Amino acid sequence: MPHTRPTHARTAPTAPASLDRRIESLRATAEADPRVEGVLLYGSWTLGEADAHSDLDVCLYVREEDVDASDGREFVERLAPLKLAYTNMYGILAVVFDDLMRGEFHVEPTGPGIAEIATWRGQVHFPRPEAAVLLDRTGRLTAAAHELAAFTPPEPLATAQQLTDELANWTLMLAHVQARGEHARAHNLLHAVIAPLQLKLCRLLRGSTAHWLTPSRALEADLPGADVERYATTTGLLTPEAVRTAAANSWQWSRELAAEAADRWGVRLPLGLHEEIAGALSRAG
């Protein structure tokens, strides 16, 4: 789903002509297919951040009586030849076009699909609804997109409490797998689980909830350099010593972010547990 516009100013990229042409082809193909009642774009195009490396992210809303018989791949092949098309791990049609542009296509029944858009509030933002909606035969899709035109940032206290609790839980698991000698698993936990939680908490504290669903996106532009440097210390090579150092740095940064959240919003911190986690990390590996 789409992300929020960055709070730190930077020059907006210009969408390449190839993406413009593909989107116009998508619009024309959908308009010519009476089964398709709506087309919604999300991702970088909608946010004005599309560049030569951007994907094409699309929700296709199909008449409910036709959705079961709809062949998403056949529809997408009308846009351009495909080098790859398959249903990915999330149940979404993922494709690679002949020019190596990637695409994801959600095929949804119009009624339930458009109704679901209301549940995206707080996570999805359409700052330019007119750019997001390519086709709307019923008017419902446009109305739903306009409901998300104003960004609603995450509620600070509840979100920070959730993130600090998650960080404590997952870092304790990290200590346990390190102690077991599973350094590859510990390395993966640092990068795939703990780091995104840290970056979300950091974004919340800095008032930069841009790219909330993918918190590492545009990190260098969205967050102060000091935070980017701290993040870098939580990564490392897959060696026991490097993982131990990264884990210790990671937990220290997590504790500092948590303390900042506690001072600002009154987040409850189990300080005794935090000390025990630090001790477990120092003994692990």
GROMACS .gro file of C-alpha atoms in nm, residues 37-269:
model
  233
   37GLU     CA    1  -1.504  -0.097  -1.282
   38GLY     CA    2  -1.212   0.078  -1.116
   39VAL     CA    3  -0.833   0.108  -1.118
   40LEU     CA    4  -0.636   0.247  -0.825
   41LEU     CA    5  -0.262   0.313  -0.828
   42TYR     CA    6  -0.057   0.314  -0.512
   43GLY     CA    7   0.313   0.346  -0.435
   44SER     CA    8   0.563   0.599  -0.565
   45TRP     CA    9   0.357   0.719  -0.864
   46THR     CA   10   0.074   0.839  -0.642
   47LEU     CA   11   0.319   1.020  -0.411
   48GLY     CA   12   0.507   1.196  -0.688
   49GLU     CA   13   0.822   0.994  -0.611
   50ALA     CA   14   0.833   0.768  -0.918
   51ASP     CA   15   1.166   0.733  -1.095
   52ALA     CA   16   1.334   0.497  -1.341
   53HIS     CA   17   1.348   0.223  -1.076
   54SER     CA   18   0.984   0.237  -0.969
   55ASP     CA   19   0.734  -0.047  -0.984
   56LEU     CA   20   0.377  -0.038  -1.111
   57ASP     CA   21   0.145  -0.105  -0.815
   58VAL     CA   22  -0.222  -0.148  -0.904
   59CYS     CA   23  -0.557  -0.248  -0.757
   60LEU     CA   24  -0.803  -0.368  -1.023
   61TYR     CA   25  -1.166  -0.360  -0.913
   62VAL     CA   26  -1.370  -0.608  -1.115
   63ARG     CA   27  -1.748  -0.658  -1.131
   64GLU     CA   28  -1.839  -0.906  -0.860
   65GLU     CA   29  -2.007  -1.145  -1.103
   66ASP     CA   30  -1.687  -1.154  -1.312
   67VAL     CA   31  -1.413  -1.159  -1.051
   68ASP     CA   32  -1.386  -1.538  -1.011
   69ALA     CA   33  -1.348  -1.585  -1.385
   70SER     CA   34  -1.108  -1.294  -1.432
   71ASP     CA   35  -0.758  -1.381  -1.547
   72GLY     CA   36  -0.532  -1.111  -1.411
   73ARG     CA   37  -0.235  -1.230  -1.612
   74GLU     CA   38  -0.429  -1.215  -1.938
   75PHE     CA   39  -0.529  -0.856  -1.858
   76VAL     CA   40  -0.174  -0.750  -1.773
   77GLU     CA   41  -0.033  -0.913  -2.088
   78ARG     CA   42  -0.236  -0.663  -2.288
   79LEU     CA   43  -0.014  -0.386  -2.148
   80ALA     CA   44   0.322  -0.531  -2.261
   81PRO     CA   45   0.495  -0.868  -2.300
   82LEU     CA   46   0.584  -1.038  -1.972
   83LYS     CA   47   0.906  -1.210  -1.874
   84LEU     CA   48   0.759  -1.341  -1.549
   85ALA     CA   49   0.411  -1.370  -1.397
   86TYR     CA   50   0.318  -1.561  -1.081
   87THR     CA   51   0.116  -1.538  -0.760
   88ASN     CA   52   0.356  -1.421  -0.491
   89MET     CA   53   0.372  -1.517  -0.123
   90TYR     CA   54   0.102  -1.263  -0.037
   91GLY     CA   55  -0.143  -1.393  -0.298
   92ILE     CA   56  -0.081  -1.100  -0.535
   93LEU     CA   57  -0.015  -1.125  -0.907
   94ALA     CA   58   0.349  -1.021  -0.950
   95VAL     CA   59   0.491  -0.959  -1.297
   96VAL     CA   60   0.809  -0.852  -1.473
   97PHE     CA   61   0.755  -0.672  -1.803
   98ASP     CA   62   0.983  -0.706  -2.103
   99ASP     CA   63   1.165  -0.382  -2.007
  100LEU     CA   64   1.231  -0.523  -1.655
  101MET     CA   65   0.974  -0.299  -1.491
  102ARG     CA   66   0.814  -0.486  -1.201
  103GLY     CA   67   0.443  -0.480  -1.125
  104GLU     CA   68   0.197  -0.597  -0.861
  105PHE     CA   69  -0.172  -0.632  -0.943
  106HIS     CA   70  -0.443  -0.690  -0.682
  107VAL     CA   71  -0.763  -0.818  -0.846
  108GLU     CA   72  -1.058  -0.741  -0.615
  109PRO     CA   73  -1.439  -0.750  -0.637
  110THR     CA   74  -1.559  -0.393  -0.664
  111GLY     CA   75  -1.791  -0.372  -0.364
  112PRO     CA   76  -1.584  -0.540  -0.090
  113GLY     CA   77  -1.258  -0.418  -0.241
  114ILE     CA   78  -1.351  -0.050  -0.235
  115ALA     CA   79  -1.509  -0.086   0.110
  116GLU     CA   80  -1.176  -0.216   0.241
  117ILE     CA   81  -1.002   0.111   0.153
  118ALA     CA   82  -1.153   0.271   0.464
  119THR     CA   83  -0.951   0.029   0.679
  120TRP     CA   84  -0.625   0.168   0.538
  121ARG     CA   85  -0.659   0.494   0.733
  122GLY     CA   86  -0.346   0.569   0.933
  123GLN     CA   87  -0.131   0.354   0.706
  124VAL     CA   88  -0.215   0.465   0.354
  125HIS     CA   89  -0.212   0.818   0.218
  126PHE     CA   90  -0.332   0.949  -0.119
  127PRO     CA   91  -0.204   1.309  -0.126
  128ARG     CA   92  -0.320   1.330  -0.489
  129PRO     CA   93  -0.637   1.119  -0.523
  130GLU     CA   94  -0.677   1.231  -0.884
  131ALA     CA   95  -0.342   1.066  -0.966
  132ALA     CA   96  -0.431   0.750  -0.778
  133VAL     CA   97  -0.766   0.681  -0.949
  134LEU     CA   98  -0.721   0.588  -1.315
  135LEU     CA   99  -1.074   0.459  -1.372
  136ASP     CA  100  -1.396   0.483  -1.171
  137ARG     CA  101  -1.721   0.380  -1.335
  138THR     CA  102  -1.931   0.406  -1.018
  139GLY     CA  103  -1.785   0.708  -0.832
  140ARG     CA  104  -1.725   0.498  -0.520
  141LEU     CA  105  -1.352   0.456  -0.577
  142THR     CA  106  -1.289   0.829  -0.612
  143ALA     CA  107  -1.484   0.898  -0.294
  144ALA     CA  108  -1.289   0.633  -0.105
  145ALA     CA  109  -0.954   0.770  -0.226
  146HIS     CA  110  -1.046   1.124  -0.123
  147GLU     CA  111  -1.118   0.998   0.229
  148LEU     CA  112  -0.745   0.918   0.256
  149ALA     CA  113  -0.623   1.244   0.103
  150ALA     CA  114  -0.543   1.387   0.447
  151PHE     CA  115  -0.274   1.188   0.624
  152THR     CA  116  -0.353   1.066   0.976
  153PRO     CA  117  -0.022   1.002   1.155
  154PRO     CA  118   0.014   0.710   1.398
  155GLU     CA  119  -0.112   0.784   1.748
  156PRO     CA  120   0.214   0.844   1.941
  157LEU     CA  121   0.158   0.683   2.283
  158ALA     CA  122  -0.010   0.361   2.171
  159THR     CA  123   0.228   0.318   1.877
  160ALA     CA  124   0.540   0.387   2.082
  161GLN     CA  125   0.422   0.150   2.356
  162GLN     CA  126   0.368  -0.126   2.102
  163LEU     CA  127   0.709  -0.069   1.943
  164THR     CA  128   0.904  -0.058   2.269
  165ASP     CA  129   0.737  -0.379   2.388
  166GLU     CA  130   0.808  -0.548   2.055
  167LEU     CA  131   1.173  -0.444   2.070
  168ALA     CA  132   1.218  -0.590   2.416
  169ASN     CA  133   1.051  -0.918   2.320
  170TRP     CA  134   1.238  -0.971   1.994
  171THR     CA  135   1.574  -0.865   2.137
  172LEU     CA  136   1.535  -1.122   2.414
  173MET     CA  137   1.471  -1.383   2.146
  174LEU     CA  138   1.785  -1.258   1.972
  175ALA     CA  139   1.985  -1.320   2.291
  176HIS     CA  140   1.844  -1.672   2.320
  177VAL     CA  141   1.930  -1.773   1.963
  178GLN     CA  142   2.278  -1.623   2.000
  179ALA     CA  143   2.334  -1.826   2.314
  180ARG     CA  144   2.232  -2.135   2.118
  181GLY     CA  145   2.499  -2.054   1.859
  182GLU     CA  146   2.251  -1.975   1.579
  183HIS     CA  147   2.440  -1.676   1.449
  184ALA     CA  148   2.271  -1.674   1.108
  185ARG     CA  149   1.929  -1.666   1.276
  186ALA     CA  150   2.043  -1.386   1.507
  187HIS     CA  151   2.175  -1.193   1.207
  188ASN     CA  152   1.839  -1.231   1.033
  189LEU     CA  153   1.646  -1.119   1.343
  190LEU     CA  154   1.854  -0.801   1.362
  191HIS     CA  155   1.795  -0.705   1.002
  192ALA     CA  156   1.449  -0.842   0.921
  193VAL     CA  157   1.259  -0.798   1.250
  194ILE     CA  158   1.430  -0.563   1.495
  195ALA     CA  159   1.563  -0.295   1.258
  196PRO     CA  160   1.221  -0.210   1.102
  197LEU     CA  161   1.074  -0.169   1.453
  198GLN     CA  162   1.360   0.060   1.557
  199LEU     CA  163   1.324   0.269   1.244
  200LYS     CA  164   0.950   0.309   1.301
  201LEU     CA  165   1.009   0.423   1.658
  202CYS     CA  166   1.281   0.660   1.539
  203ARG     CA  167   1.052   0.802   1.270
  204LEU     CA  168   0.776   0.851   1.527
  205LEU     CA  169   1.012   1.041   1.758
  206ARG     CA  170   1.150   1.258   1.477
  207GLY     CA  171   0.808   1.342   1.336
  208SER     CA  172   0.893   1.174   1.007
  209THR     CA  173   0.627   0.911   0.956
  210ALA     CA  174   0.692   0.914   0.583
  211HIS     CA  175   0.725   0.568   0.432
  212TRP     CA  176   0.580   0.418   0.751
  213LEU     CA  177   0.509   0.078   0.598
  214THR     CA  178   0.865   0.048   0.465
  215PRO     CA  179   1.062   0.245   0.724
  216SER     CA  180   1.403   0.199   0.559
  217ARG     CA  181   1.279   0.362   0.237
  218ALA     CA  182   1.440   0.703   0.174
  219LEU     CA  183   1.600   0.670   0.518
  220GLU     CA  184   1.895   0.889   0.425
  221ALA     CA  185   1.662   1.173   0.322
  222ASP     CA  186   1.394   1.133   0.590
  223LEU     CA  187   1.600   1.106   0.910
  224PRO     CA  188   1.890   1.305   1.059
  225GLY     CA  189   2.238   1.181   0.979
  226ALA     CA  190   2.301   1.084   1.342
  227ASP     CA  191   2.012   0.839   1.334
  228VAL     CA  192   2.131   0.689   1.005
  229GLU     CA  193   2.474   0.639   1.163
  230ARG     CA  194   2.322   0.469   1.467
  231TYR     CA  195   2.125   0.239   1.241
  232ALA     CA  196   2.446   0.147   1.059
  233THR     CA  197   2.601   0.026   1.385
  234THR     CA  198   2.322  -0.231   1.424
  235THR     CA  199   2.425  -0.411   1.106
  236GLY     CA  200   2.728  -0.625   1.039
  237LEU     CA  201   2.886  -0.929   0.882
  238LEU     CA  202   2.767  -1.281   0.955
  239THR     CA  203   3.041  -1.372   1.200
  240PRO     CA  204   2.988  -1.444   1.571
  241GLU     CA  205   3.187  -1.140   1.680
  242ALA     CA  206   3.020  -0.903   1.433
  243VAL     CA  207   2.672  -1.026   1.529
  244ARG     CA  208   2.751  -0.983   1.901
  245THR     CA  209   2.868  -0.626   1.842
  246ALA     CA  210   2.569  -0.538   1.623
  247ALA     CA  211   2.328  -0.692   1.876
  248ALA     CA  212   2.477  -0.491   2.163
  249ASN     CA  213   2.464  -0.171   1.957
  250SER     CA  214   2.109  -0.248   1.850
  251TRP     CA  215   1.981  -0.296   2.203
  252GLN     CA  216   2.158   0.017   2.325
  253TRP     CA  217   1.988   0.221   2.051
  254SER     CA  218   1.653   0.057   2.126
  255ARG     CA  219   1.687   0.151   2.493
  256GLU     CA  220   1.776   0.511   2.409
  257LEU     CA  221   1.479   0.543   2.173
  258ALA     CA  222   1.251   0.383   2.433
  259ALA     CA  223   1.374   0.621   2.703
  260GLU     CA  224   1.308   0.916   2.472
  261ALA     CA  225   0.955   0.786   2.408
  262ALA     CA  226   0.899   0.744   2.782
  263ASP     CA  227   1.007   1.103   2.849
  264ARG     CA  228   0.793   1.245   2.571
  265TRP     CA  229   0.475   1.036   2.585
  266GLY     CA  230   0.484   0.849   2.914
  267VAL     CA  231   0.551   0.506   2.762
  268ARG     CA  232   0.581   0.239   3.032
  269LEU     CA  233   0.918   0.063   3.030
   0.00000   0.00000   0.00000
